[in-house]
mmCIF file of C-alpha atoms in Angstrom:
data_model
loop_
_atom_site.group_PDB
_atom_site.id
_atom_site.type_symbol
_atom_site.label_atom_id
_atom_site.label_comp_id
_atom_site.label_asym_id
_atom_site.label_seq_id
_atom_site.Cartn_x
_atom_site.Cartn_y
_atom_site.Cartn_z
ATOM 1 C CA GLN A 1 12.404 20.191 -5.288
ATOM 2 C CA GLY A 2 14.894 17.876 -3.812
ATOM 3 C CA ALA A 3 17.237 18.248 -6.858
ATOM 4 C CA ASP A 4 20.230 17.942 -4.354
ATOM 5 C CA VAL A 5 18.909 14.881 -2.634
ATOM 6 C CA PRO A 6 20.885 11.717 -3.784
ATOM 7 C CA LYS A 7 18.905 8.858 -5.281
ATOM 8 C CA LEU A 8 15.713 10.608 -4.769
ATOM 9 C CA GLY A 9 14.669 9.465 -8.394
ATOM 10 C CA THR A 10 14.435 5.929 -7.192
ATOM 11 C CA CYS A 11 11.868 7.129 -4.535
ATOM 12 C CA VAL A 12 9.710 9.441 -6.477
ATOM 13 C CA THR A 13 8.266 6.706 -8.789
ATOM 14 C CA CYS A 14 6.264 5.203 -5.786
ATOM 15 C CA HIS A 15 6.276 7.911 -3.223
ATOM 16 C CA GLY A 16 6.148 10.832 -5.359
ATOM 17 C CA ARG A 17 8.298 14.053 -5.126
ATOM 18 C CA ASN A 18 5.680 15.453 -2.963
ATOM 19 C CA GLY A 19 5.663 12.349 -0.650
ATOM 20 C CA ILE A 20 2.122 11.188 -1.579
ATOM 21 C CA GLY A 21 2.095 7.520 -2.454
ATOM 22 C CA THR A 22 1.349 7.008 -6.300
ATOM 23 C CA SER A 23 -0.689 3.870 -5.623
ATOM 24 C CA PRO A 24 -2.912 2.711 -2.590
ATOM 25 C CA ILE A 25 -0.263 0.312 -1.224
ATOM 26 C CA PHE A 26 2.769 2.860 -1.574
ATOM 27 C CA PRO A 27 2.810 4.915 1.889
ATOM 28 C CA ASN A 28 2.681 8.632 2.017
ATOM 29 C CA LEU A 29 5.994 9.771 3.321
ATOM 30 C CA ALA A 30 5.373 13.541 3.348
ATOM 31 C CA GLY A 31 5.989 14.817 7.199
ATOM 32 C CA GLN A 32 6.727 11.394 8.274
ATOM 33 C CA LYS A 33 9.100 11.005 11.212
ATOM 34 C CA SER A 34 12.595 10.965 9.644
ATOM 35 C CA LEU A 35 14.108 8.779 12.502
ATOM 36 C CA TYR A 36 11.240 6.202 11.738
ATOM 37 C CA MET A 37 12.025 6.400 8.007
ATOM 38 C CA VAL A 38 15.928 5.696 8.591
ATOM 39 C CA GLN A 39 15.208 2.802 10.916
ATOM 40 C CA GLN A 40 12.752 1.220 7.984
ATOM 41 C CA LEU A 41 15.417 2.094 5.304
ATOM 42 C CA GLU A 42 17.993 0.312 7.322
ATOM 43 C CA ALA A 43 15.782 -2.609 8.108
ATOM 44 C CA PHE A 44 15.020 -2.934 4.256
ATOM 45 C CA ARG A 45 18.783 -2.531 3.506
ATOM 46 C CA SER A 46 19.649 -5.341 5.885
ATOM 47 C CA GLY A 47 16.512 -7.590 4.975
ATOM 48 C CA ALA A 48 15.177 -7.416 8.484
ATOM 49 C CA ARG A 49 12.174 -6.068 7.013
ATOM 50 C CA LYS A 50 11.097 -7.936 3.854
ATOM 51 C CA SER A 51 9.678 -6.175 0.811
ATOM 52 C CA GLU A 52 10.549 -7.314 -2.790
ATOM 53 C CA MET A 53 10.717 -3.730 -3.930
ATOM 54 C CA MET A 54 12.224 -1.898 -0.990
ATOM 55 C CA ASN A 55 15.112 -4.595 -0.429
ATOM 56 C CA VAL A 56 16.379 -3.991 -3.770
ATOM 57 C CA VAL A 57 15.899 -0.141 -3.604
ATOM 58 C CA ALA A 58 17.569 0.133 -0.203
ATOM 59 C CA LYS A 59 20.467 -2.295 -0.720
ATOM 60 C CA PRO A 60 22.867 0.217 -2.338
ATOM 61 C CA LEU A 61 22.028 3.171 -0.223
ATOM 62 C CA THR A 62 24.649 4.571 2.163
ATOM 63 C CA ASP A 63 23.907 5.798 5.593
ATOM 64 C CA ALA A 64 24.317 9.357 4.402
ATOM 65 C CA GLU A 65 21.807 8.855 1.394
ATOM 66 C CA ILE A 66 19.543 7.139 3.818
ATOM 67 C CA GLU A 67 19.553 10.309 6.209
ATOM 68 C CA ALA A 68 19.280 12.809 3.301
ATOM 69 C CA LEU A 69 16.274 11.075 1.707
ATOM 70 C CA ALA A 70 14.475 10.648 5.294
ATOM 71 C CA GLY A 71 15.193 14.444 5.923
ATOM 72 C CA TYR A 72 13.821 15.262 2.615
ATOM 73 C CA TYR A 73 10.452 13.594 3.026
ATOM 74 C CA GLU A 74 10.176 14.687 6.535
ATOM 75 C CA SER A 75 10.527 18.253 5.420
ATOM 76 C CA LEU A 76 7.602 18.087 3.129
ATOM 77 C CA LYS A 77 4.072 19.332 4.128
ATOM 78 C CA PRO A 78 1.940 16.190 4.816
ATOM 79 C CA GLY A 79 -0.888 15.764 2.422
ATOM 80 C CA SER A 80 0.161 18.562 0.089
ATOM 81 C CA GLN B 1 -12.919 11.322 17.966
ATOM 82 C CA GLY B 2 -12.913 7.781 16.810
ATOM 83 C CA ALA B 3 -14.917 6.717 19.998
ATOM 84 C CA ASP B 4 -16.622 3.809 17.819
ATOM 85 C CA VAL B 5 -13.385 2.591 16.614
ATOM 86 C CA PRO B 6 -12.736 -0.892 18.163
ATOM 87 C CA LYS B 7 -9.309 -1.352 20.049
ATOM 88 C CA LEU B 8 -8.349 2.412 19.023
ATOM 89 C CA GLY B 9 -7.213 2.870 22.657
ATOM 90 C CA THR B 10 -4.191 0.477 22.184
ATOM 91 C CA CYS B 11 -3.213 2.620 19.156
ATOM 92 C CA VAL B 12 -3.355 6.251 20.506
ATOM 93 C CA THR B 13 -0.585 5.824 23.087
ATOM 94 C CA CYS B 14 2.135 5.510 20.359
ATOM 95 C CA HIS B 15 0.321 6.954 17.234
ATOM 96 C CA GLY B 16 -1.873 9.666 18.943
ATOM 97 C CA ARG B 17 -5.710 10.111 18.496
ATOM 98 C CA ASN B 18 -4.692 12.540 15.759
ATOM 99 C CA GLY B 19 -2.366 10.140 13.948
ATOM 100 C CA ILE B 20 0.708 12.066 14.900
ATOM 101 C CA GLY B 21 3.382 9.785 16.451
ATOM 102 C CA THR B 22 4.117 10.474 19.990
ATOM 103 C CA SER B 23 7.843 9.778 19.643
ATOM 104 C CA PRO B 24 10.297 10.088 16.885
ATOM 105 C CA ILE B 25 10.270 6.477 16.103
ATOM 106 C CA PHE B 26 6.452 5.931 16.112
ATOM 107 C CA PRO B 27 5.171 6.735 12.671
ATOM 108 C CA ASN B 28 2.430 9.280 11.915
ATOM 109 C CA LEU B 29 -0.401 7.677 10.502
ATOM 110 C CA ALA B 30 -2.834 10.633 9.886
ATOM 111 C CA GLY B 31 -3.847 10.485 6.210
ATOM 112 C CA GLN B 32 -1.744 7.445 5.537
ATOM 113 C CA LYS B 33 -3.124 4.839 2.816
ATOM 114 C CA SER B 34 -5.446 2.560 4.530
ATOM 115 C CA LEU B 35 -4.736 -0.356 2.075
ATOM 116 C CA TYR B 36 -1.044 0.080 3.113
ATOM 117 C CA MET B 37 -1.948 0.246 6.818
ATOM 118 C CA VAL B 38 -3.888 -2.965 6.527
ATOM 119 C CA GLN B 39 -1.350 -4.784 4.837
ATOM 120 C CA GLN B 40 1.227 -3.762 7.522
ATOM 121 C CA LEU B 41 -1.199 -4.566 10.431
ATOM 122 C CA GLU B 42 -1.655 -8.072 8.709
ATOM 123 C CA ALA B 43 2.136 -8.537 8.375
ATOM 124 C CA PHE B 44 2.442 -7.513 12.039
ATOM 125 C CA ARG B 45 -0.219 -9.985 13.123
ATOM 126 C CA SER B 46 1.235 -12.783 11.112
ATOM 127 C CA GLY B 47 4.871 -12.109 12.220
ATOM 128 C CA ALA B 48 5.972 -11.514 8.571
ATOM 129 C CA ARG B 49 6.827 -7.967 9.657
ATOM 130 C CA LYS B 50 8.961 -8.128 12.899
ATOM 131 C CA SER B 51 8.312 -5.423 15.692
ATOM 132 C CA GLU B 52 8.399 -6.358 19.373
ATOM 133 C CA MET B 53 5.598 -3.915 20.117
ATOM 134 C CA MET B 54 3.496 -4.326 16.913
ATOM 135 C CA ASN B 55 3.497 -8.065 16.872
ATOM 136 C CA VAL B 56 1.986 -8.174 20.326
ATOM 137 C CA VAL B 57 -0.559 -5.195 19.589
ATOM 138 C CA ALA B 58 -1.706 -6.776 16.073
ATOM 139 C CA LYS B 59 -1.998 -10.449 17.339
ATOM 140 C CA PRO B 60 -5.506 -10.310 18.655
ATOM 141 C CA LEU B 61 -6.893 -7.943 16.029
ATOM 142 C CA THR B 62 -9.697 -9.130 13.726
ATOM 143 C CA ASP B 63 -9.820 -8.350 10.086
ATOM 144 C CA ALA B 64 -12.830 -6.165 10.663
ATOM 145 C CA GLU B 65 -10.852 -4.206 13.480
ATOM 146 C CA ILE B 66 -7.928 -3.760 11.085
ATOM 147 C CA GLU B 67 -10.151 -2.368 8.526
ATOM 148 C CA ALA B 68 -11.822 0.053 11.055
ATOM 149 C CA LEU B 69 -8.478 1.212 12.523
ATOM 150 C CA ALA B 70 -6.903 1.781 9.078
ATOM 151 C CA GLY B 71 -10.000 3.671 7.963
ATOM 152 C CA TYR B 72 -10.025 5.724 11.047
ATOM 153 C CA TYR B 73 -6.372 6.932 10.647
ATOM 154 C CA GLU B 74 -6.639 7.510 6.850
ATOM 155 C CA SER B 75 -9.660 9.674 7.659
ATOM 156 C CA LEU B 76 -7.633 12.150 9.701
ATOM 157 C CA LYS B 77 -6.146 15.266 8.133
ATOM 158 C CA PRO B 78 -2.382 14.639 7.956
ATOM 159 C CA GLY B 79 -0.073 16.821 10.086
ATOM 160 C CA SER B 80 -3.113 18.194 12.105
#
């Protein structure tokens, strides 16, 4: 699942391959709105939104990678 | 649904009574992790997380109201 999605490996540790957060403070992403996720990843990348972890993770992401990752997680059935 | 949840009215306009965002940039909250939502509402309330809309909405919320709202949305079946 998602083998062709670039950099997905960095996300699954906290958000899961199925988009269910692996700890109570990591949000579920399955079925989330991709445009919202794109905006948040851009904000984490620019630092407009602060998060020790996510600012580091998002920094190297390209626009295309952000689109692909957001699209992947939106495509998952929520709560599965 | 959620009639006893304080201030829920301010949330449903954008996040829906069923926790499905009413526009592509309003995140779904149904089944989201309540601890994550509590942290985000606290960050919006303090201004640590910037959002024109959410900073205004969160400002007057008490800790108890934040807990009740986060618990309500976590209790909803995601994607329903």
